[in-house]
């Protein structure tokens, strides 16, 4: 019995590029250093934030997205624990736990989309 193996090189290449963008994006929050955001975020980027419930605030444009993510990355006494990053083509799912300065935490996911080597969309969701 033979097994057919199909490899979609274009999809594999998109996934590799998206994975690298997500690695660099996650590093922003792990290192509390937003300096890489300017080169990672597209001019037409859109964020749907985790708050306020139920739909979250919408941020449109590079400046607004970089401003929000910079504030989160540099918030005193906080940290993100990355639980998993899953990449498929131009999309990624990041599962995380965010530790607040008071010691409490939130668990959530970001659904991300990359186009032309830049983040163009991020939708954040939290449990509870």
Short mmCIF file of N, CA, C and O in Angstrom, two decimals:
data_model
loop_
_atom_site.label_atom_id
_atom_site.label_comp_id
_atom_site.label_asym_id
_atom_site.label_seq_id
_atom_site.Cartn_x
_atom_site.Cartn_y
_atom_site.Cartn_z
N UNK A 1 0.84 -1.18 0.00
CA UNK A 1 0.00 0.00 0.00
C UNK A 1 0.89 1.24 0.00
O UNK A 1 1.83 1.34 0.78
N UNK A 2 0.60 2.16 -0.87
CA UNK A 2 1.37 3.41 -0.90
C UNK A 2 0.57 4.52 -0.25
O UNK A 2 -0.66 4.49 -0.21
N UNK A 3 1.28 5.48 0.25
CA UNK A 3 0.65 6.63 0.90
C UNK A 3 0.97 7.87 0.08
O UNK A 3 2.12 8.10 -0.27
N UNK A 4 -0.06 8.63 -0.22
CA UNK A 4 0.15 9.85 -0.98
C UNK A 4 0.45 10.99 -0.02
O UNK A 4 -0.24 11.18 0.98
N UNK A 5 1.47 11.73 -0.32
CA UNK A 5 1.86 12.88 0.49
C UNK A 5 1.78 14.11 -0.39
O UNK A 5 2.46 14.20 -1.42
N UNK A 6 0.93 15.04 0.00
CA UNK A 6 0.78 16.27 -0.77
C UNK A 6 1.29 17.42 0.08
O UNK A 6 0.86 17.60 1.22
N UNK A 7 2.21 18.15 -0.46
CA UNK A 7 2.77 19.30 0.24
C UNK A 7 2.44 20.55 -0.56
O UNK A 7 2.80 20.65 -1.74
N UNK A 8 1.76 21.46 0.05
CA UNK A 8 1.43 22.73 -0.59
C UNK A 8 2.54 23.72 -0.21
O UNK A 8 2.54 24.28 0.88
N UNK A 9 3.48 23.90 -1.10
CA UNK A 9 4.65 24.74 -0.83
C UNK A 9 4.24 26.19 -0.57
O UNK A 9 4.76 26.84 0.34
N UNK A 10 3.28 26.70 -1.33
CA UNK A 10 2.84 28.08 -1.13
C UNK A 10 2.27 28.26 0.27
O UNK A 10 2.58 29.23 0.96
N UNK A 11 1.43 27.31 0.72
CA UNK A 11 0.86 27.39 2.07
C UNK A 11 1.96 27.26 3.12
O UNK A 11 1.95 27.97 4.12
N UNK A 12 2.89 26.35 2.90
CA UNK A 12 3.99 26.17 3.85
C UNK A 12 4.82 27.44 3.97
O UNK A 12 5.21 27.84 5.07
N UNK A 13 5.08 28.10 2.85
CA UNK A 13 5.85 29.34 2.87
C UNK A 13 5.08 30.46 3.58
O UNK A 13 5.67 31.23 4.35
N UNK A 14 3.75 30.57 3.33
CA UNK A 14 2.94 31.57 4.03
C UNK A 14 2.94 31.29 5.52
O UNK A 14 3.05 32.21 6.34
N UNK A 15 2.80 30.02 5.89
CA UNK A 15 2.80 29.66 7.31
C UNK A 15 4.12 30.02 7.97
O UNK A 15 4.14 30.55 9.09
N UNK A 16 5.23 29.76 7.30
CA UNK A 16 6.54 30.09 7.86
C UNK A 16 6.69 31.59 8.06
O UNK A 16 7.18 32.05 9.10
N UNK A 17 6.24 32.37 7.09
CA UNK A 17 6.30 33.83 7.22
C UNK A 17 5.42 34.34 8.34
O UNK A 17 5.83 35.20 9.14
N UNK A 18 4.21 33.81 8.43
CA UNK A 18 3.30 34.20 9.51
C UNK A 18 3.87 33.81 10.86
O UNK A 18 3.79 34.59 11.82
N UNK A 19 4.44 32.62 10.96
CA UNK A 19 5.03 32.16 12.22
C UNK A 19 6.14 33.10 12.69
O UNK A 19 6.24 33.42 13.88
N UNK A 20 6.96 33.58 11.76
CA UNK A 20 8.03 34.52 12.12
C UNK A 20 7.46 35.85 12.61
O UNK A 20 7.94 36.41 13.60
N UNK A 21 6.43 36.36 11.95
CA UNK A 21 5.79 37.60 12.39
C UNK A 21 5.21 37.41 13.79
O UNK A 21 5.36 38.27 14.66
N UNK A 22 4.56 36.27 14.03
CA UNK A 22 3.97 36.01 15.35
C UNK A 22 5.04 35.85 16.43
O UNK A 22 4.85 36.30 17.56
N UNK A 23 6.17 35.24 16.08
CA UNK A 23 7.27 35.12 17.05
C UNK A 23 7.74 36.51 17.46
O UNK A 23 7.89 36.81 18.65
N UNK A 24 7.93 37.38 16.48
CA UNK A 24 8.39 38.74 16.78
C UNK A 24 7.33 39.53 17.54
O UNK A 24 7.65 40.31 18.44
N UNK A 25 6.06 39.35 17.17
CA UNK A 25 4.95 40.01 17.87
C UNK A 25 4.91 39.55 19.34
O UNK A 25 4.82 40.37 20.25
N UNK A 26 4.96 38.26 19.57
CA UNK A 26 4.94 37.74 20.93
C UNK A 26 6.13 38.23 21.75
O UNK A 26 5.99 38.49 22.95
N UNK A 27 7.28 38.38 21.11
CA UNK A 27 8.47 38.90 21.80
C UNK A 27 8.23 40.30 22.36
O UNK A 27 8.79 40.65 23.41
N UNK A 28 7.42 41.10 21.67
CA UNK A 28 7.10 42.45 22.16
C UNK A 28 6.55 42.37 23.59
O UNK A 28 6.95 43.14 24.47
N UNK A 29 5.66 41.42 23.83
CA UNK A 29 5.01 41.30 25.14
C UNK A 29 5.87 40.53 26.13
O UNK A 29 5.84 40.83 27.33
N UNK A 30 6.66 39.60 25.66
CA UNK A 30 7.55 38.86 26.54
C UNK A 30 8.69 39.74 27.06
O UNK A 30 9.10 39.62 28.20
N UNK A 31 9.16 40.64 26.23
CA UNK A 31 10.29 41.51 26.57
C UNK A 31 9.86 42.89 27.06
O UNK A 31 10.71 43.71 27.40
N UNK A 32 8.55 43.15 27.01
CA UNK A 32 8.02 44.47 27.38
C UNK A 32 8.68 45.58 26.57
O UNK A 32 8.99 46.66 27.07
N UNK A 33 8.90 45.29 25.29
CA UNK A 33 9.59 46.21 24.40
C UNK A 33 8.81 46.35 23.08
O UNK A 33 8.93 45.50 22.19
N UNK A 34 8.02 47.41 22.93
CA UNK A 34 7.19 47.57 21.73
C UNK A 34 7.91 48.12 20.51
O UNK A 34 7.27 48.40 19.49
N UNK A 35 9.22 48.25 20.55
CA UNK A 35 9.94 48.89 19.45
C UNK A 35 9.77 48.18 18.11
O UNK A 35 9.85 48.82 17.06
N UNK A 36 9.50 46.88 18.09
CA UNK A 36 9.34 46.14 16.83
C UNK A 36 7.97 46.34 16.20
O UNK A 36 7.77 46.02 15.02
N UNK A 37 7.01 46.86 16.95
CA UNK A 37 5.65 46.97 16.43
C UNK A 37 5.54 47.80 15.16
O UNK A 37 4.76 47.46 14.26
N UNK A 38 6.31 48.86 15.06
CA UNK A 38 6.21 49.74 13.90
C UNK A 38 6.42 48.98 12.59
O UNK A 38 5.74 49.23 11.60
N UNK A 39 7.36 48.03 12.59
CA UNK A 39 7.62 47.28 11.36
C UNK A 39 6.74 46.03 11.22
O UNK A 39 6.68 45.43 10.15
N UNK A 40 6.00 45.67 12.25
CA UNK A 40 5.14 44.48 12.20
C UNK A 40 3.69 44.78 11.83
O UNK A 40 2.96 43.89 11.42
N UNK A 41 3.25 46.03 12.01
CA UNK A 41 1.85 46.38 11.88
C UNK A 41 1.59 47.12 10.56
O UNK A 41 2.28 48.07 10.23
N UNK A 42 0.56 46.68 9.84
CA UNK A 42 0.18 47.29 8.57
C UNK A 42 -0.54 48.62 8.79
O UNK A 42 -1.15 48.84 9.84
N UNK A 43 -0.49 49.48 7.80
CA UNK A 43 -1.16 50.78 7.87
C UNK A 43 -2.67 50.63 8.10
O UNK A 43 -3.28 51.46 8.77
N UNK A 44 -3.27 49.59 7.54
CA UNK A 44 -4.72 49.40 7.64
C UNK A 44 -5.11 48.36 8.69
O UNK A 44 -6.20 47.79 8.64
N UNK A 45 -4.25 48.13 9.65
CA UNK A 45 -4.50 47.14 10.71
C UNK A 45 -5.79 47.48 11.48
O UNK A 45 -6.10 48.65 11.70
N UNK A 46 -6.51 46.43 11.89
CA UNK A 46 -7.72 46.58 12.69
C UNK A 46 -7.62 45.63 13.88
O UNK A 46 -7.30 44.45 13.71
N UNK A 47 -7.90 46.17 15.06
CA UNK A 47 -7.97 45.36 16.28
C UNK A 47 -9.38 45.42 16.82
O UNK A 47 -9.98 46.51 16.89
N UNK A 48 -9.91 44.28 17.21
CA UNK A 48 -11.09 44.23 18.06
C UNK A 48 -10.59 43.74 19.41
O UNK A 48 -10.21 42.58 19.57
N UNK A 49 -10.56 44.64 20.37
CA UNK A 49 -9.97 44.39 21.68
C UNK A 49 -10.85 43.46 22.51
O UNK A 49 -12.01 43.22 22.19
N UNK A 50 -10.32 42.98 23.62
CA UNK A 50 -11.07 42.10 24.51
C UNK A 50 -12.10 42.84 25.35
O UNK A 50 -13.04 42.23 25.84
N UNK A 51 -11.93 44.15 25.50
CA UNK A 51 -12.86 44.93 26.32
C UNK A 51 -13.33 46.15 25.53
O UNK A 51 -12.63 46.58 24.61
N UNK A 52 -14.45 46.73 25.86
CA UNK A 52 -15.43 46.28 26.84
C UNK A 52 -16.31 45.16 26.26
O UNK A 52 -16.46 45.05 25.04
N UNK A 53 -16.83 44.34 27.16
CA UNK A 53 -17.72 43.25 26.73
C UNK A 53 -19.00 43.85 26.16
O UNK A 53 -19.39 44.95 26.54
N UNK A 54 -19.66 43.23 25.27
CA UNK A 54 -19.37 41.91 24.73
C UNK A 54 -18.50 41.93 23.46
O UNK A 54 -17.93 40.91 23.11
N UNK A 55 -18.39 43.06 22.78
CA UNK A 55 -17.72 43.07 21.47
C UNK A 55 -16.31 43.63 21.46
O UNK A 55 -15.57 43.41 20.53
N UNK A 56 -15.93 44.37 22.47
CA UNK A 56 -14.61 44.97 22.50
C UNK A 56 -14.52 46.22 21.65
O UNK A 56 -15.25 46.39 20.68
N UNK A 57 -13.62 47.10 22.04
CA UNK A 57 -13.40 48.34 21.29
C UNK A 57 -12.63 48.04 20.01
O UNK A 57 -11.76 47.17 19.98
N UNK A 58 -12.97 48.75 18.96
CA UNK A 58 -12.33 48.57 17.66
C UNK A 58 -11.30 49.68 17.47
O UNK A 58 -11.61 50.85 17.64
N UNK A 59 -10.09 49.30 17.11
CA UNK A 59 -9.02 50.24 16.77
C UNK A 59 -8.69 50.06 15.30
O UNK A 59 -8.51 48.93 14.85
N UNK A 60 -8.61 51.15 14.58
CA UNK A 60 -8.35 51.08 13.14
C UNK A 60 -7.14 51.94 12.80
O UNK A 60 -7.04 53.08 13.26
N UNK A 61 -6.23 51.38 12.02
CA UNK A 61 -5.05 52.11 11.58
C UNK A 61 -3.83 51.74 12.40
O UNK A 61 -3.91 51.37 13.56
N UNK A 62 -2.69 51.87 11.76
CA UNK A 62 -1.42 51.50 12.38
C UNK A 62 -1.17 52.23 13.69
O UNK A 62 -0.83 51.62 14.69
N UNK A 63 -1.34 53.54 13.69
CA UNK A 63 -1.04 54.33 14.89
C UNK A 63 -1.88 53.87 16.08
O UNK A 63 -1.36 53.71 17.19
N UNK A 64 -3.17 53.64 15.85
CA UNK A 64 -4.05 53.22 16.95
C UNK A 64 -3.70 51.83 17.45
O UNK A 64 -3.72 51.58 18.67
N UNK A 65 -3.34 50.94 16.55
CA UNK A 65 -2.98 49.57 16.94
C UNK A 65 -1.65 49.55 17.70
O UNK A 65 -1.54 48.89 18.74
N UNK A 66 -0.67 50.25 17.18
CA UNK A 66 0.64 50.31 17.85
C UNK A 66 0.49 50.95 19.24
O UNK A 66 1.08 50.49 20.21
N UNK A 67 -0.32 51.99 19.35
CA UNK A 67 -0.54 52.65 20.63
C UNK A 67 -1.14 51.68 21.66
O UNK A 67 -0.65 51.59 22.79
N UNK A 68 -2.17 50.94 21.27
CA UNK A 68 -2.79 49.99 22.20
C UNK A 68 -1.82 48.90 22.61
O UNK A 68 -1.63 48.63 23.80
N UNK A 69 -1.18 48.25 21.64
CA UNK A 69 -0.26 47.16 21.97
C UNK A 69 0.94 47.65 22.75
O UNK A 69 1.43 46.95 23.64
N UNK A 70 1.41 48.85 22.50
CA UNK A 70 2.54 49.41 23.27
C UNK A 70 2.14 49.59 24.73
O UNK A 70 2.92 49.27 25.64
N UNK A 71 0.94 50.09 24.96
CA UNK A 71 0.46 50.29 26.33
C UNK A 71 0.34 48.96 27.06
O UNK A 71 0.71 48.85 28.25
N UNK A 72 -0.17 47.94 26.39
CA UNK A 72 -0.30 46.62 27.02
C UNK A 72 1.08 46.04 27.31
O UNK A 72 1.32 45.51 28.40
N UNK A 73 1.99 46.14 26.35
CA UNK A 73 3.32 45.54 26.50
C UNK A 73 4.12 46.18 27.63
O UNK A 73 4.96 45.52 28.24
N UNK A 74 3.89 47.44 27.91
CA UNK A 74 4.70 48.16 28.90
C UNK A 74 3.96 48.43 30.21
O UNK A 74 4.48 49.14 31.07
N UNK A 75 2.77 47.84 30.38
CA UNK A 75 2.02 48.05 31.63
C UNK A 75 2.83 47.51 32.81
O UNK A 75 3.25 46.35 32.80
N UNK A 76 3.07 48.34 33.82
CA UNK A 76 3.91 47.92 34.96
C UNK A 76 3.33 46.72 35.70
O UNK A 76 2.12 46.64 35.93
N UNK A 77 4.21 45.79 36.06
CA UNK A 77 3.83 44.66 36.90
C UNK A 77 3.00 43.59 36.22
O UNK A 77 2.44 42.73 36.90
N UNK A 78 2.92 43.61 34.89
CA UNK A 78 2.12 42.62 34.17
C UNK A 78 3.02 41.70 33.37
O UNK A 78 4.19 42.01 33.13
N UNK A 79 2.43 40.55 32.96
CA UNK A 79 3.17 39.66 32.07
C UNK A 79 2.20 38.75 31.31
O UNK A 79 1.09 38.50 31.77
N UNK A 80 2.66 38.28 30.17
CA UNK A 80 1.93 37.29 29.38
C UNK A 80 2.66 35.96 29.45
O UNK A 80 3.87 35.91 29.28
N UNK A 81 1.91 34.90 29.71
CA UNK A 81 2.43 33.55 29.54
C UNK A 81 1.84 33.03 28.24
O UNK A 81 0.62 32.97 28.09
N UNK A 82 2.69 32.69 27.30
CA UNK A 82 2.23 32.12 26.04
C UNK A 82 1.94 30.65 26.25
O UNK A 82 2.81 29.90 26.71
N UNK A 83 0.73 30.23 25.93
CA UNK A 83 0.36 28.83 26.08
C UNK A 83 0.51 28.07 24.76
O UNK A 83 0.89 26.91 24.76
N UNK A 84 0.20 28.75 23.65
CA UNK A 84 0.33 28.09 22.35
C UNK A 84 0.16 29.13 21.25
O UNK A 84 -0.65 30.04 21.37
N UNK A 85 0.93 28.98 20.19
CA UNK A 85 0.71 29.75 18.97
C UNK A 85 0.56 28.75 17.84
O UNK A 85 1.44 27.92 17.61
N UNK A 86 -0.57 28.81 17.16
CA UNK A 86 -0.87 27.90 16.06
C UNK A 86 -0.98 28.73 14.78
O UNK A 86 -1.70 29.73 14.75
N UNK A 87 -0.26 28.32 13.74
CA UNK A 87 -0.22 29.06 12.48
C UNK A 87 -0.71 28.18 11.34
O UNK A 87 -0.32 27.01 11.24
N UNK A 88 -1.55 28.75 10.49
CA UNK A 88 -2.01 28.08 9.27
C UNK A 88 -2.12 29.14 8.17
O UNK A 88 -3.02 29.98 8.19
N UNK A 89 -1.16 29.12 7.26
CA UNK A 89 -1.16 30.09 6.17
C UNK A 89 -0.96 31.50 6.68
O UNK A 89 0.02 31.79 7.37
N UNK A 90 -1.92 32.39 6.39
CA UNK A 90 -1.80 33.79 6.81
C UNK A 90 -2.50 34.06 8.14
O UNK A 90 -2.63 35.20 8.55
N UNK A 91 -2.92 33.01 8.81
CA UNK A 91 -3.66 33.17 10.07
C UNK A 91 -2.92 32.51 11.23
O UNK A 91 -2.20 31.53 11.04
N UNK A 92 -3.14 33.08 12.42
CA UNK A 92 -2.53 32.51 13.63
C UNK A 92 -3.50 32.66 14.79
O UNK A 92 -4.30 33.60 14.84
N UNK A 93 -3.42 31.70 15.69
CA UNK A 93 -4.16 31.76 16.95
C UNK A 93 -3.13 31.72 18.07
O UNK A 93 -2.28 30.83 18.11
N UNK A 94 -3.21 32.71 18.96
CA UNK A 94 -2.30 32.78 20.10
C UNK A 94 -3.14 32.58 21.36
O UNK A 94 -4.05 33.36 21.63
N UNK A 95 -2.82 31.53 22.11
CA UNK A 95 -3.50 31.28 23.39
C UNK A 95 -2.57 31.76 24.49
O UNK A 95 -1.38 31.43 24.49
N UNK A 96 -3.10 32.55 25.42
CA UNK A 96 -2.26 33.22 26.41
C UNK A 96 -2.95 33.32 27.77
O UNK A 96 -4.16 33.16 27.88
N UNK A 97 -2.14 33.62 28.78
CA UNK A 97 -2.62 34.01 30.10
C UNK A 97 -1.94 35.34 30.43
O UNK A 97 -0.73 35.47 30.33
N UNK A 98 -2.75 36.33 30.78
CA UNK A 98 -2.25 37.66 31.11
C UNK A 98 -2.33 37.84 32.62
O UNK A 98 -3.41 37.70 33.21
N UNK A 99 -1.20 38.11 33.22
CA UNK A 99 -1.11 38.34 34.66
C UNK A 99 -1.12 39.84 34.92
O UNK A 99 -0.27 40.57 34.44
N UNK A 100 -2.11 40.27 35.70
CA UNK A 100 -2.24 41.69 36.06
C UNK A 100 -1.30 42.03 37.21
O UNK A 100 -0.80 41.14 37.90
N UNK A 101 -1.11 43.30 37.45
CA UNK A 101 -0.20 43.74 38.50
C UNK A 101 -0.69 43.35 39.90
O UNK A 101 0.10 43.26 40.82
N UNK A 102 -1.99 43.08 40.06
CA UNK A 102 -2.52 42.67 41.37
C UNK A 102 -2.41 41.17 41.61
O UNK A 102 -2.88 40.66 42.63
N UNK A 103 -1.82 40.42 40.65
CA UNK A 103 -1.64 38.98 40.80
C UNK A 103 -2.75 38.15 40.20
O UNK A 103 -2.61 36.93 40.08
N UNK A 104 -3.86 38.75 39.82
CA UNK A 104 -4.93 38.00 39.17
C UNK A 104 -4.59 37.82 37.69
O UNK A 104 -3.69 38.48 37.16
N UNK A 105 -5.32 36.92 37.03
CA UNK A 105 -5.01 36.67 35.63
C UNK A 105 -6.27 36.46 34.80
O UNK A 105 -7.35 36.19 35.34
N UNK A 106 -6.09 36.60 33.50
CA UNK A 106 -7.12 36.33 32.50
C UNK A 106 -6.53 35.38 31.47
O UNK A 106 -5.36 35.48 31.14
N UNK A 107 -7.37 34.47 30.97
CA UNK A 107 -6.93 33.61 29.86
C UNK A 107 -7.70 34.02 28.62
O UNK A 107 -8.86 34.41 28.69
N UNK A 108 -7.01 33.95 27.48
CA UNK A 108 -7.67 34.34 26.26
C UNK A 108 -6.94 33.89 25.02
O UNK A 108 -5.94 33.17 25.09
N UNK A 109 -7.48 34.32 23.89
CA UNK A 109 -6.87 34.03 22.59
C UNK A 109 -6.90 35.28 21.73
O UNK A 109 -7.78 36.14 21.89
N UNK A 110 -5.95 35.38 20.85
CA UNK A 110 -5.96 36.37 19.78
C UNK A 110 -6.03 35.62 18.46
O UNK A 110 -5.28 34.67 18.24
N UNK A 111 -6.95 36.04 17.61
CA UNK A 111 -7.03 35.52 16.25
C UNK A 111 -6.38 36.57 15.36
O UNK A 111 -6.84 37.71 15.30
N UNK A 112 -5.31 36.20 14.70
CA UNK A 112 -4.48 37.14 13.96
C UNK A 112 -4.50 36.81 12.47
O UNK A 112 -4.64 35.65 12.10
N UNK A 113 -4.31 37.86 11.65
CA UNK A 113 -4.16 37.66 10.21
C UNK A 113 -3.01 38.54 9.72
O UNK A 113 -2.90 39.70 10.11
N UNK A 114 -2.20 37.97 8.84
CA UNK A 114 -1.02 38.64 8.29
C UNK A 114 -1.19 38.73 6.77
O UNK A 114 -1.67 37.79 6.14
N UNK A 115 -0.83 39.87 6.22
CA UNK A 115 -0.80 40.04 4.76
C UNK A 115 0.44 40.84 4.39
O UNK A 115 0.76 41.83 5.05
N UNK A 116 1.15 40.40 3.38
CA UNK A 116 2.35 41.09 2.91
C UNK A 116 3.35 41.34 4.03
O UNK A 116 3.97 42.40 4.11
N UNK A 117 3.48 40.37 4.95
CA UNK A 117 4.47 40.46 6.01
C UNK A 117 4.13 41.39 7.16
O UNK A 117 4.99 41.72 7.97
N UNK A 118 2.86 41.81 7.25
CA UNK A 118 2.43 42.72 8.31
C UNK A 118 1.14 42.21 8.95
O UNK A 118 0.31 41.58 8.27
N UNK A 119 0.93 42.54 10.19
CA UNK A 119 -0.31 42.20 10.87
C UNK A 119 -1.40 43.14 10.38
O UNK A 119 -1.25 44.36 10.45
N UNK A 120 -2.49 42.57 9.88
CA UNK A 120 -3.60 43.38 9.35
C UNK A 120 -4.87 43.25 10.19
O UNK A 120 -5.76 44.09 10.08
N UNK A 121 -4.93 42.21 11.03
CA UNK A 121 -6.15 42.02 11.81
C UNK A 121 -5.81 41.25 13.09
O UNK A 121 -5.03 40.31 13.07
N UNK A 122 -6.45 41.68 14.18
CA UNK A 122 -6.31 41.00 15.47
C UNK A 122 -7.64 41.10 16.21
O UNK A 122 -8.17 42.19 16.38
N UNK A 123 -8.14 39.94 16.59
CA UNK A 123 -9.38 39.90 17.36
C UNK A 123 -9.08 39.19 18.67
O UNK A 123 -8.63 38.04 18.67
N UNK A 124 -9.30 39.88 19.80
CA UNK A 124 -9.00 39.31 21.10
C UNK A 124 -10.25 38.85 21.84
O UNK A 124 -11.28 39.51 21.81
N UNK A 125 -10.12 37.69 22.49
CA UNK A 125 -11.23 37.11 23.27
C UNK A 125 -10.68 36.62 24.60
O UNK A 125 -9.58 36.10 24.67
N UNK A 126 -11.46 36.80 25.67
CA UNK A 126 -11.07 36.30 26.99
C UNK A 126 -12.14 35.37 27.53
O UNK A 126 -13.33 35.48 27.18
N UNK A 127 -11.73 34.48 28.43
CA UNK A 127 -12.66 33.57 29.10
C UNK A 127 -13.35 34.34 30.21
O UNK A 127 -12.75 35.16 30.88
N UNK A 128 -14.60 34.00 30.41
CA UNK A 128 -15.35 34.56 31.53
C UNK A 128 -15.94 35.86 31.23
O UNK A 128 -16.48 36.63 31.86
#
